[in-house]
Coordinates of C-alpha atoms in Angstrom, one line a residue:
X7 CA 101.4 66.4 95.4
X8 CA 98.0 66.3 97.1
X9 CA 95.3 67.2 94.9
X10 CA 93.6 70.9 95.1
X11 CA 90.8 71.7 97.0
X12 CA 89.6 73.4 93.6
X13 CA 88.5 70.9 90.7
X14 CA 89.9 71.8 87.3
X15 CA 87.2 74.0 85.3
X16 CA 84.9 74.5 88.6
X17 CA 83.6 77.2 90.6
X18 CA 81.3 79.5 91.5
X19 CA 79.4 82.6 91.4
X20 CA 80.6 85.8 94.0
X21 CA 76.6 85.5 95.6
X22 CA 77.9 82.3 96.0
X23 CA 80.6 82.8 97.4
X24 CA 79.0 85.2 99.6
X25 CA 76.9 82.5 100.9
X26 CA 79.8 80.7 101.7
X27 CA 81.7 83.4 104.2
X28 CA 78.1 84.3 105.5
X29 CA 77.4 80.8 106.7
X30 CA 81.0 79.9 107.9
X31 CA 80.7 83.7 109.7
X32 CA 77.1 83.1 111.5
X33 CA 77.4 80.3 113.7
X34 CA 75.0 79.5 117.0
X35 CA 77.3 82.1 119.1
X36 CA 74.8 84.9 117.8
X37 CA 72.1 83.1 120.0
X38 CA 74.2 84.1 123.0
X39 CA 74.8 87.5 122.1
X40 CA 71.4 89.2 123.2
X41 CA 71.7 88.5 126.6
X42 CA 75.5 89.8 126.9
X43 CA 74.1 92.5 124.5
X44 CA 71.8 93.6 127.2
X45 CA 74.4 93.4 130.0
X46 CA 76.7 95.5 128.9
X47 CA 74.3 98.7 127.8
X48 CA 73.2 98.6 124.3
X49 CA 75.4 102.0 123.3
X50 CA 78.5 100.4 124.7
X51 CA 77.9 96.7 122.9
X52 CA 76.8 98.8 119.4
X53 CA 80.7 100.3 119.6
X54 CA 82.2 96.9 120.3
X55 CA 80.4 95.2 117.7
X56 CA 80.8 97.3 115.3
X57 CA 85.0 97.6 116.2
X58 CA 84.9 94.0 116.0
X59 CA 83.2 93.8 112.3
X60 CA 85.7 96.7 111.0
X61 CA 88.4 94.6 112.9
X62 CA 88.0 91.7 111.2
X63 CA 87.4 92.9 107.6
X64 CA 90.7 94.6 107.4
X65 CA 92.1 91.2 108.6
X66 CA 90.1 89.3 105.9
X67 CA 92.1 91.9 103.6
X68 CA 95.0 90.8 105.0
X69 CA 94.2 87.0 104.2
X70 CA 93.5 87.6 100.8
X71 CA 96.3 90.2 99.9
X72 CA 98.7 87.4 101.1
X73 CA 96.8 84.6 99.6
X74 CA 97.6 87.3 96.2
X75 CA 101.1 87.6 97.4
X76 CA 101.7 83.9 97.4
X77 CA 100.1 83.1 94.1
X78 CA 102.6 85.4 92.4
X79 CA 105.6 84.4 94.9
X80 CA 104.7 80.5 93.6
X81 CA 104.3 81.1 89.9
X82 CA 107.5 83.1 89.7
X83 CA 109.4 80.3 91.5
X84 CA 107.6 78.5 88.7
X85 CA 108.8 80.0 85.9
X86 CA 112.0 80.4 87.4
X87 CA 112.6 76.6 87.2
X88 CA 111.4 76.2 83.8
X89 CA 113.8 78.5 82.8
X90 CA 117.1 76.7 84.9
X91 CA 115.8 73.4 83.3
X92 CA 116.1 74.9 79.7
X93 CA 119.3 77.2 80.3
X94 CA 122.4 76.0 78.7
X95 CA 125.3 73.7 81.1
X96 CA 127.5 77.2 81.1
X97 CA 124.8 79.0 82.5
X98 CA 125.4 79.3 86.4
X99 CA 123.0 78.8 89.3
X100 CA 122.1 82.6 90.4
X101 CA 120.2 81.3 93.4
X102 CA 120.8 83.0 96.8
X103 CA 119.4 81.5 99.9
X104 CA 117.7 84.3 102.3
X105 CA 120.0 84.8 105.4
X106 CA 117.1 82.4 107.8
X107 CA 118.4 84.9 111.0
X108 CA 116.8 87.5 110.2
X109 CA 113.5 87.6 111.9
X110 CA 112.0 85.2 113.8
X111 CA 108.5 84.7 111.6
X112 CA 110.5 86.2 108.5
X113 CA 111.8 82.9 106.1
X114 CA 112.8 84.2 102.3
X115 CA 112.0 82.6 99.7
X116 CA 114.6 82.3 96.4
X117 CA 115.4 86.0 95.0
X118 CA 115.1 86.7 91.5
X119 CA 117.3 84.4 88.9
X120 CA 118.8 86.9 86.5
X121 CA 117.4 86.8 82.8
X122 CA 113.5 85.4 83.7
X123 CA 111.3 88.4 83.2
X124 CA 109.7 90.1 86.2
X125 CA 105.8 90.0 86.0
X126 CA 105.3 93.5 84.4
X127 CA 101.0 92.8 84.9
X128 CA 98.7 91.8 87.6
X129 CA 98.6 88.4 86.2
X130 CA 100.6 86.7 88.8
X131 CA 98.8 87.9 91.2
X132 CA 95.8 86.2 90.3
X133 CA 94.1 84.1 92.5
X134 CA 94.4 81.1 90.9
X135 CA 95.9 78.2 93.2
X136 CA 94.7 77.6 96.4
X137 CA 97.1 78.6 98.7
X138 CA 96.4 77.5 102.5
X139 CA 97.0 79.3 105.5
X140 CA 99.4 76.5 106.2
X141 CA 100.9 77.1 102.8
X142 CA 101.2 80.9 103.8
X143 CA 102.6 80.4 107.1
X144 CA 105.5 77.9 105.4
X145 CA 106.1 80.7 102.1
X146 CA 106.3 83.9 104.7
X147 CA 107.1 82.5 108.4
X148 CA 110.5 80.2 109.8
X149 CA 109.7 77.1 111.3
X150 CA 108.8 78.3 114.4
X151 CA 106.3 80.7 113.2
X152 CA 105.4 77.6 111.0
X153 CA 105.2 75.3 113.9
X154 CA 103.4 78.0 116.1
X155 CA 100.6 78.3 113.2
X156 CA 99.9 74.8 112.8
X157 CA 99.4 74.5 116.8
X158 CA 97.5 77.1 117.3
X159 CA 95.5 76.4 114.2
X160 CA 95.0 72.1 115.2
X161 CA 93.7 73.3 118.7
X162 CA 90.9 76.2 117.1
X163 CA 89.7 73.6 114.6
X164 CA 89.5 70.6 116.1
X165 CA 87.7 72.4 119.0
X166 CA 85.2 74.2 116.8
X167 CA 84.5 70.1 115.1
X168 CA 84.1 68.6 118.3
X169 CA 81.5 71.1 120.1
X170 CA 79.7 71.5 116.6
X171 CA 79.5 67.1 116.7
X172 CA 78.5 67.5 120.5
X173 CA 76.0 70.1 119.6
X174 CA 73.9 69.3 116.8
X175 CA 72.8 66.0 118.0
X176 CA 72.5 67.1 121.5
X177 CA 70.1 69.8 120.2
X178 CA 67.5 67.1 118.4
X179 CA 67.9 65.0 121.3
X180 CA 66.5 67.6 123.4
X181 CA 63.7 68.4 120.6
X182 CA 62.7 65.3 119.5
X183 CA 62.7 63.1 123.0
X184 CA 59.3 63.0 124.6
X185 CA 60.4 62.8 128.6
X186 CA 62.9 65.8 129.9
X187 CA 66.1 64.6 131.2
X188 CA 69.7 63.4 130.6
X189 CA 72.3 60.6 130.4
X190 CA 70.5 57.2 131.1
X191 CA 67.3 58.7 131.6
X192 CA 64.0 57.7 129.2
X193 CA 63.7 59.7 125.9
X194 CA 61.1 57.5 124.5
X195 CA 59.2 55.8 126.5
X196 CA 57.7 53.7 123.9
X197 CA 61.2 52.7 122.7
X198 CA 63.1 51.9 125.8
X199 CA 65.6 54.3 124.6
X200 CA 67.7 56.8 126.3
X201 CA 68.9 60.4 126.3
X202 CA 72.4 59.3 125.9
X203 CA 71.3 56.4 123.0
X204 CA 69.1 59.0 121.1
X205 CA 72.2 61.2 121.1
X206 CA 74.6 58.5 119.7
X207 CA 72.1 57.5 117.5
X208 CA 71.6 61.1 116.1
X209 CA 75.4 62.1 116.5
X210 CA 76.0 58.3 114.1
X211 CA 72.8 59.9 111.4
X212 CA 74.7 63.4 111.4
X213 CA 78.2 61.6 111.0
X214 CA 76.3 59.6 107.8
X215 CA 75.0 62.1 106.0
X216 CA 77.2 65.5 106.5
X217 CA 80.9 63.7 107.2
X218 CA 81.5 62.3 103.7
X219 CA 81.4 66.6 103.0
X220 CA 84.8 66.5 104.7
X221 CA 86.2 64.0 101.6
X222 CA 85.5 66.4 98.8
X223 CA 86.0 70.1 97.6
X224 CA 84.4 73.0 99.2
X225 CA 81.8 73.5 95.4
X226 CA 80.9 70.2 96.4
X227 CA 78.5 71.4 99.5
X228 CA 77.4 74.3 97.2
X229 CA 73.3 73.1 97.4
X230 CA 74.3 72.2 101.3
X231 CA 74.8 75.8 101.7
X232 CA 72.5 77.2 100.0
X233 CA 69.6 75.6 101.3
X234 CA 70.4 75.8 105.1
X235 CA 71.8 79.6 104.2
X236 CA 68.0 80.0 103.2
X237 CA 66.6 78.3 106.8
X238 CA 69.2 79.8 108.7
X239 CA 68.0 83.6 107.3
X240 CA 64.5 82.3 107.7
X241 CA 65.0 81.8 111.4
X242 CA 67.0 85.3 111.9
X243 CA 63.7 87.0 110.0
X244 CA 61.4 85.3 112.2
X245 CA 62.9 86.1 115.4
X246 CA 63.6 89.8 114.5
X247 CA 60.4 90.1 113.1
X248 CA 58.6 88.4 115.6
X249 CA 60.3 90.5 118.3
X250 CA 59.5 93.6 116.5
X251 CA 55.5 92.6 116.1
X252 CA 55.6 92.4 119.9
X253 CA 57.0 95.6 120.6
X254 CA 55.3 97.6 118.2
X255 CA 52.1 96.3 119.7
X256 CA 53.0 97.5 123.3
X257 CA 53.6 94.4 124.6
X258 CA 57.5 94.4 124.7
X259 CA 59.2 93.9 128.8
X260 CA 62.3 95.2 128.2
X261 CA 63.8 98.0 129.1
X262 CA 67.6 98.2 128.2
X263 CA 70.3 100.4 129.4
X264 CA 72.6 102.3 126.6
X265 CA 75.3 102.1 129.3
X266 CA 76.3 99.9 131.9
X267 CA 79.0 98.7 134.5
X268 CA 82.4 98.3 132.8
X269 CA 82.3 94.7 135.0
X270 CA 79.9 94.0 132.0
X271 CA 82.0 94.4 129.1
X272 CA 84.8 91.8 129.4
X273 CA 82.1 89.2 129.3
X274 CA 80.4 90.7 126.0
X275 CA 83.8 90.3 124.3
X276 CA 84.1 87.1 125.6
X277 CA 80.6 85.9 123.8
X278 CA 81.6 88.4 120.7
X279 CA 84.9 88.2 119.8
X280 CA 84.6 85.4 117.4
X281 CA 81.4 86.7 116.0
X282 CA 83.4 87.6 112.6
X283 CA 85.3 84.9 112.4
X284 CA 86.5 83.5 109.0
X285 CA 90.1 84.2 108.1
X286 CA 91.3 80.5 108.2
X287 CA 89.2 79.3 105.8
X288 CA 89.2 82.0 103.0
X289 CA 91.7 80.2 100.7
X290 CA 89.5 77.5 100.4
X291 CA 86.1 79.5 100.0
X292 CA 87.9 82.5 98.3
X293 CA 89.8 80.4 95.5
X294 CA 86.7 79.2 93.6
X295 CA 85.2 82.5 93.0
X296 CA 85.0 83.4 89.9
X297 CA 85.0 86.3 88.7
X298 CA 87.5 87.6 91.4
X299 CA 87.4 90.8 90.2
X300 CA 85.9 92.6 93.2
X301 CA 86.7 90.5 96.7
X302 CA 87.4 92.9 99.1
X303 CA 83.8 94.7 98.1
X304 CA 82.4 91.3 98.0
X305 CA 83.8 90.2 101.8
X306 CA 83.0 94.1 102.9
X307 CA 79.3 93.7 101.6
X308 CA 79.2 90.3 104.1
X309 CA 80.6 92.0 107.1
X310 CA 77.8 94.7 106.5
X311 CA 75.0 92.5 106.3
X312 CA 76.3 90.4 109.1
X313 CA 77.0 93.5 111.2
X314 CA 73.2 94.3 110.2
X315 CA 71.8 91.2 111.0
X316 CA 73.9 90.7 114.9
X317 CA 72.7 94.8 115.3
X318 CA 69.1 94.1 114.5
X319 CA 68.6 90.6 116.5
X320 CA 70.0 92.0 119.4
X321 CA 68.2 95.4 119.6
X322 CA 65.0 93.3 119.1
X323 CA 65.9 91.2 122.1
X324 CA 66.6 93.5 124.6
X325 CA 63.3 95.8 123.9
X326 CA 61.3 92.6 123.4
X327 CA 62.3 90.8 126.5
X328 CA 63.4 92.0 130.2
X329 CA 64.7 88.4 131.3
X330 CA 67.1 87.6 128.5
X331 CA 68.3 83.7 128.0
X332 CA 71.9 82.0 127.7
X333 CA 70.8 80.9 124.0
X334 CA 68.4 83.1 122.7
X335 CA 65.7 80.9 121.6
X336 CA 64.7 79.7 124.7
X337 CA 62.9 83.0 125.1
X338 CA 60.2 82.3 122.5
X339 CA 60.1 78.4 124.5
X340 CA 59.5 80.8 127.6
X341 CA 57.3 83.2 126.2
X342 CA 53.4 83.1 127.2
X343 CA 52.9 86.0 124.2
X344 CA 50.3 85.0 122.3
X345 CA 52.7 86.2 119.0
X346 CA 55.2 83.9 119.8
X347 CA 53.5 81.2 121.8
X348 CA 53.1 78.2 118.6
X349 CA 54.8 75.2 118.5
X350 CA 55.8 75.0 115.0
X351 CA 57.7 78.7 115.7
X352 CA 59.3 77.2 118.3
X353 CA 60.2 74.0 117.1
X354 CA 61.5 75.6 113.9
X355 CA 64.0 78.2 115.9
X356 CA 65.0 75.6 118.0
X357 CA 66.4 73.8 114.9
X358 CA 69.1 76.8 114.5
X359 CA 71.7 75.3 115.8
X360 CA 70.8 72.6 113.5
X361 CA 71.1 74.3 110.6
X362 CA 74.1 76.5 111.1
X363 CA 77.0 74.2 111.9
X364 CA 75.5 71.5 109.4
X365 CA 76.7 73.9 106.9
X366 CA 80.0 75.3 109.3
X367 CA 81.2 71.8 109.8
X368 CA 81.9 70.4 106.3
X369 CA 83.9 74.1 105.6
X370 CA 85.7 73.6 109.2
X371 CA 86.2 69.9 108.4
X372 CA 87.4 70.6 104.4
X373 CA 89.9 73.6 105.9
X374 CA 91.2 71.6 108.6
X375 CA 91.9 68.4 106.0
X376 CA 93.9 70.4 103.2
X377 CA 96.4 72.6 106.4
X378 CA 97.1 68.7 107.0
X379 CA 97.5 68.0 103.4
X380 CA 100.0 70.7 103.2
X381 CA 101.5 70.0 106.8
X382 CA 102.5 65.8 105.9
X383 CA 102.9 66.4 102.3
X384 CA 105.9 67.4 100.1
X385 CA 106.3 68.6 96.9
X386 CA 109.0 66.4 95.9
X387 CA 107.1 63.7 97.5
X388 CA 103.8 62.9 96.3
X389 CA 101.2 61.5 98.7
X390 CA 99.9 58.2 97.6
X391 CA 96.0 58.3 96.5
X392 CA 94.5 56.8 99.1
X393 CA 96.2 58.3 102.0
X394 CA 95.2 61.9 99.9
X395 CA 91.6 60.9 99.5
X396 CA 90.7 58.9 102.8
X397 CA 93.3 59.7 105.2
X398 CA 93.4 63.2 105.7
X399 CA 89.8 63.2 105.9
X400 CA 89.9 60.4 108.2
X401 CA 92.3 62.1 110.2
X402 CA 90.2 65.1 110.4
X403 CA 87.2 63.5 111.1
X404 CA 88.0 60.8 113.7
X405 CA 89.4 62.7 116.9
X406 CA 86.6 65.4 117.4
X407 CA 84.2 62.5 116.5
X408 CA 85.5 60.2 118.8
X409 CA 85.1 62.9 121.9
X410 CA 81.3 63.4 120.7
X411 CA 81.2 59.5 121.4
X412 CA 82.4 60.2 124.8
X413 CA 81.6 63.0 126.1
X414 CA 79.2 66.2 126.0
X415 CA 81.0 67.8 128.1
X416 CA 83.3 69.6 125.8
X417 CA 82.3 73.9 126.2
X418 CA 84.2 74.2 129.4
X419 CA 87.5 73.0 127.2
X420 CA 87.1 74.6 124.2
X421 CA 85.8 78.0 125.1
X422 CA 89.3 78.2 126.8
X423 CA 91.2 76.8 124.2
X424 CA 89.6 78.5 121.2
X425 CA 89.6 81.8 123.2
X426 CA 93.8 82.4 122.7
X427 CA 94.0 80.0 119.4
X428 CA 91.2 82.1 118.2
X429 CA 92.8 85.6 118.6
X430 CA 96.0 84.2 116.9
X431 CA 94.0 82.7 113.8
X432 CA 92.0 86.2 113.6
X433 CA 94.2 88.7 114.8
X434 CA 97.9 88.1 115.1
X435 CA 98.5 85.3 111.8
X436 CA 96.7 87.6 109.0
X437 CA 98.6 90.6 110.6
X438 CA 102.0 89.0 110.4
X439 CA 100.9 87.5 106.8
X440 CA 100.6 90.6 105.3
X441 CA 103.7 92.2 106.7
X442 CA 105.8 89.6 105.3
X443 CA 104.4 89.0 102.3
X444 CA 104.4 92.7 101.8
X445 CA 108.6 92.3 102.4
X446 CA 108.6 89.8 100.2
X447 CA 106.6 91.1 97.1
X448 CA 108.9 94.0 97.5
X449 CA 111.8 92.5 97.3
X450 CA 110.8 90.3 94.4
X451 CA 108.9 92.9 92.1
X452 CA 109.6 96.2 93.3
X453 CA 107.7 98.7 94.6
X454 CA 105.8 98.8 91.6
X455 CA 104.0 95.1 92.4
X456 CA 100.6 95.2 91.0
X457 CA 99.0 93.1 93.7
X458 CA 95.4 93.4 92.2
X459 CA 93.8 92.1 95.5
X460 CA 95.9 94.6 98.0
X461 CA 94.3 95.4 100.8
X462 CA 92.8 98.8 101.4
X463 CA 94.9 99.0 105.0
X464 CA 98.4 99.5 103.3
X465 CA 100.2 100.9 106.2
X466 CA 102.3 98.9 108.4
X467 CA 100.3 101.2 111.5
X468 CA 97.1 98.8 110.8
X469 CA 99.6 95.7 111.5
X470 CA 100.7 97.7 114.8
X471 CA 97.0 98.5 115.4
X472 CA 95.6 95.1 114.8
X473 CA 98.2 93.4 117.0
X474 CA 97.5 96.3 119.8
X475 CA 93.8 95.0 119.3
X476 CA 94.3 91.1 119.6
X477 CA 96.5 92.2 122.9
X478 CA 92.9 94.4 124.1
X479 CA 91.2 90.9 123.0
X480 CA 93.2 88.6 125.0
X481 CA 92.9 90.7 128.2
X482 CA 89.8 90.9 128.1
X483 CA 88.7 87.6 127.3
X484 CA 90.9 86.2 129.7
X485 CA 89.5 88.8 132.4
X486 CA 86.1 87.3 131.4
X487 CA 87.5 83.8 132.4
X488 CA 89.0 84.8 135.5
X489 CA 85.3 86.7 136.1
X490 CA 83.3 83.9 135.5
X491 CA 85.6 81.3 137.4
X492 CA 85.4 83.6 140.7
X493 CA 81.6 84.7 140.6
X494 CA 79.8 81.8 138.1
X495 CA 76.4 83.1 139.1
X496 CA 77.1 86.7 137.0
X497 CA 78.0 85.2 134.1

C-alpha cells in the first residue's frame, strides 16, 4: 500500500494547523476582490461574503464529519477481518454485499459480521488515518460518482498548479526586470536577457527550491508555512493599515456605494466564490493535528479571521481609493500619496503573490499526489517504492509544469474550468459525503454512533440547502462568463 501522507509519531500543534487552512484559504484572489467589492455596493458584497464564509464552513463540517465516518467505517472492516482470520473452519462467512442499484453515488460497504463487537465509544471515530477525498468518494460513492470525483477533482487541481507556476515567476519577472515589456523583449539590458528567459529562468529556481515539497508529507513544509504565513499577514497589515492612515488623514478618494446594479453582482461571485476554498485538502492538513479535540472550533475560528481579514481589506480599498485596480496592489504602484508613495512598500506588496502560492502550491501539489496514490493503487496490490516516492510526485508535478514552460497564457482556461470543478469540490462532493456517510454510519452503528467530529449542520435540509447554493453559484458564475464574453470592457 502507498505510504501515508502522515509519518508515524509526527504532527502538529492546532495553531499549526490553523496556519495551514489559513494559507491554503488566502490565495492572490483576495487582491481582486476590492475592485469587484466596490462594483457591486459595499452592503450587497458584505452579505455575499459573509454567505460565502458561513457556506463553506458548514461544508468544511461536512469534510471532516466524513473523514470521521470513514476512519470508523475502515477500522471496523479492520477488525472484522482479524476476526474471520481467527474464527474457526465451521464458522460461516456472514458477509452481505450492498444491493450496488440503489443510488447512483450510494456504494455499501460490508454490513456488520455477527459476533465482532460494535464500537460502543468514540474511539473509532478518531481521526487517525488519513483518509482522502479520493478515499471518501471510493468508501461512500459507486463508480460513477467515483469516476465523476476524480474528474472534476484532476481538472481544479491541476489548474490551480499550473496558473500558480505561471504566476509566481511571471510576478518577479515583472519586479525584478529593469526595461517594461514582454516575450522577447529586453529585461536586462546588461545581460542580453529577455522577459520570456528571465521567466524560465525564475519559473526553473521556483521549480528547485519549492517542487521537491510535492515529494514529502504535508509537516514537512511546517517552517515553509509558517514563515510566508508571517509575510503574507505582514502584507495584509500593511495595506489595511496603510489605507486606513490615508483616510483617517482626509486624504482618502473614494466614495463607495452600499448598493449597486444587480448587473454587478454576478461578477463579484465570480472573483469570490472560491475565496473559502479548502475542502479538498483537509484530510491531509486535518490528519496531523494533534490534539483533535476541538476541529470544528478550530476551522470556525479560521473562517472568522479570514472573513475579518477579506471584510477589512476591502472596506479600506474602496474608502481609500475611487479608481480601484484588477489586482489590488497596483494601487499603491499608482498612488502619488505621500503615505504610500516608497519603493520598499511597494516592492514588498508586490511580492504577495509571491508569498501566497509558494506556500499554496506544495499543499495543492501534496493533495493532488496522494488522490493519485489512492486512484492507481490497490490494497491488495502494493505500489513498488519508487513508483510511491518519485512517481506520483512526478506525475503531479510534470503536466502543470510543462504548460508554465509553454505558455502564460493559462487564466482564460482555468478560470472556466475551475469555475464548475470548483463548485463540485466545495459545494456538491462534501454535501453528498456527508449524506452517505451519514447512511452508512447508521446502518453500521446505529443511531447511537458517537461520531466525535459530527458536524454541527445535522439535518439533511443543509445538504438540500447547500446543493440549492452551488446551483445559485453556478448561475451565477456562469452568468459572469457569458457577461464578460459579451461586454469585456465592464468587467
Amino acid at each position: 500500500m502507498a505510504g501515508p501522507i502522515v509519518d508515524s509519531g509526527e504532527g502538529y500543534s492546532p495553531s499549526v494547523g490553523l496556519i495551514y487552512i489559513f494559507n491554503l484559504i488566502v490565495g492572490t484572489g483576495a487582491l481582486t476582490m476590492p475592485q469587484a467589492f466596490d462594483n457591486a455596493g459595499w452592503g450587497t458584497s458584505l452579505i455575499i461574503i459573509s454567505l460565502l464564509a458561513f457556506v463553506g464552513f458548514v461544508n468544511a463540517t461536512f469534510v471532516i464529519e466524513a473523514m470521521a465516518g470513514a476512519n470508523a467505517l475502515i477500522k471496523h472492516k479492520r477488525k472484522m477481518e482479524e476476526a474471520e482470520s481467527v474464527a474457526s473452519e465451521s464458522s460461516q462467512e456472514n458477509i452481505v454485499e450492498a444491493n450496488e442499484n440503489t443510488s447512483l453515488l450510494q456504494n455499501s460497504i460490508n454490513t456488520p459480521v455477527a459476533g465482532v463487537p460494535l464500537p460502543k465509544t468514540s474511539e473509532y471515530f478518531e481521526i487517525t488515518e488519513t483518509v482522502e477525498m479520493g478515499k471518501l468518494a471510493s468508501l461512500f460513492f459507486n463508480k460513477f460518482g467515483v469516476n465523476f470525483f476524480y474528474i472534476v477533482l484532476a481538472i481544479y487541481l491541476y489548474g490551480d498548479l499550473a496558473i500558480y507556476a505561471v504566476v509566481i515567476p511571471k510576478s518577479l519577472t515583472n519586479i525584478t526586470c529593469t526595461s517594461k515589456g514582454e516575450g522577447h523583449d529586453i529585461c536586462w539590458k546588461s545581460l542580453h536577457i529577455s522577459h520570456i528567459d528571465a521567466y524560465r529562468i525564475y519559473l526553473t529556481v521556483f521549480v528547485i527550491l519549492v517542487g521537491p515539497f510535492v515529494f514529502v508529507n504535508m509537516q514537512k513544509t511546517k517552517y515553509l508555512q509558517i514563515g510566508t504565513s508571517v509575510l503574507r499577514w505582514v502584507s495584509f497589515v500593511m495595506m489595511i493599515l496603510l489605507a486606513i492612515i490615508v483616510i483617517f488623514k482626509g486624504e482618502g478618494e473614494g466614495n463607495p456605494r452600499p448598493f449597486t446594479k444587480f448587473k454587478y453582482v454576478p461578477g463579484f461571485f465570480g472573483v469570490c466564490v472560491y475565496s473559502f476554498m479548502c475542502h479538498h485538502s483537509l484530510p491531509s492538513l486535518v490528519t496531523p493535528i494533534n490534539p483533535k479535540a476541538h476541529l470544528t472550533r478550530l476551522v470556525l475560528t479560521d473562517y472568522a479571521i479570514i472573513l475579518a481579514f477579506y471584510c477589512a481589506l476591502c472596506l479600506t480599498a474602496v474608502f481609500c481609493f475611487k479608481d480601484l485596480q484588477s489586482v489590488y496592489t497596483l494601487n499603491f504602484f499608482k498612488s502619488e500619496n505621500s503615505v504610500i508613495d516608497h519603493a520598499p512598500i511597494q516592492y514588498f506588496l508586490a511580492l504577495f503573490p509571491v508569498f501566497t502560492l509558494s506556500t499554496s502550491f506544495p499543499i495543492i501539489g501534496i493533495t493532488l499526489r496522494n488522490n493519485l496514490r489512492t486512484l492507481l493503487s490497490r490494497e491488495s496490490r502494493p505500489c513498488p517504492s519508487a513508483l510511491d516516492r518519485f512517481g506520483f510526485p512526478a506525475l503531479t508535478l510534470i503536466p502543470p509544469v510543462t504548460v508554465a514552460y509553454l505558455t502564460q497564457d493559462v487564466e482564460g482556461l482555468v478560470g472556466y474550468t475551475g469555475s464548475y470543478a470548483g463548485v463540485c469540490i466545495q459545494y456538491v462532493i462534501p454535501a453528498f459525503l456527508v449524506y452517505y456517510c451519514r447512511k452508512e454510519t447508521k446502518s453500521y452503528f446505529g443511531r447511537r454512533s458517537a461520531n466525535v467530529h459530527a458536524s454541527p449542520f445535522k439535518s439533511t435540509i443543509w445538504v438540500i440547502l447547500v446543493q440549492l447554493w452551488a446551483f445559485l453559484c453556478l448561475v451565477l458564475v456562469t452568468s459572469d462568463h457569458i457577461i464578460e464574453y459579451i461586454h469585456p470592457s465592464d468587467n
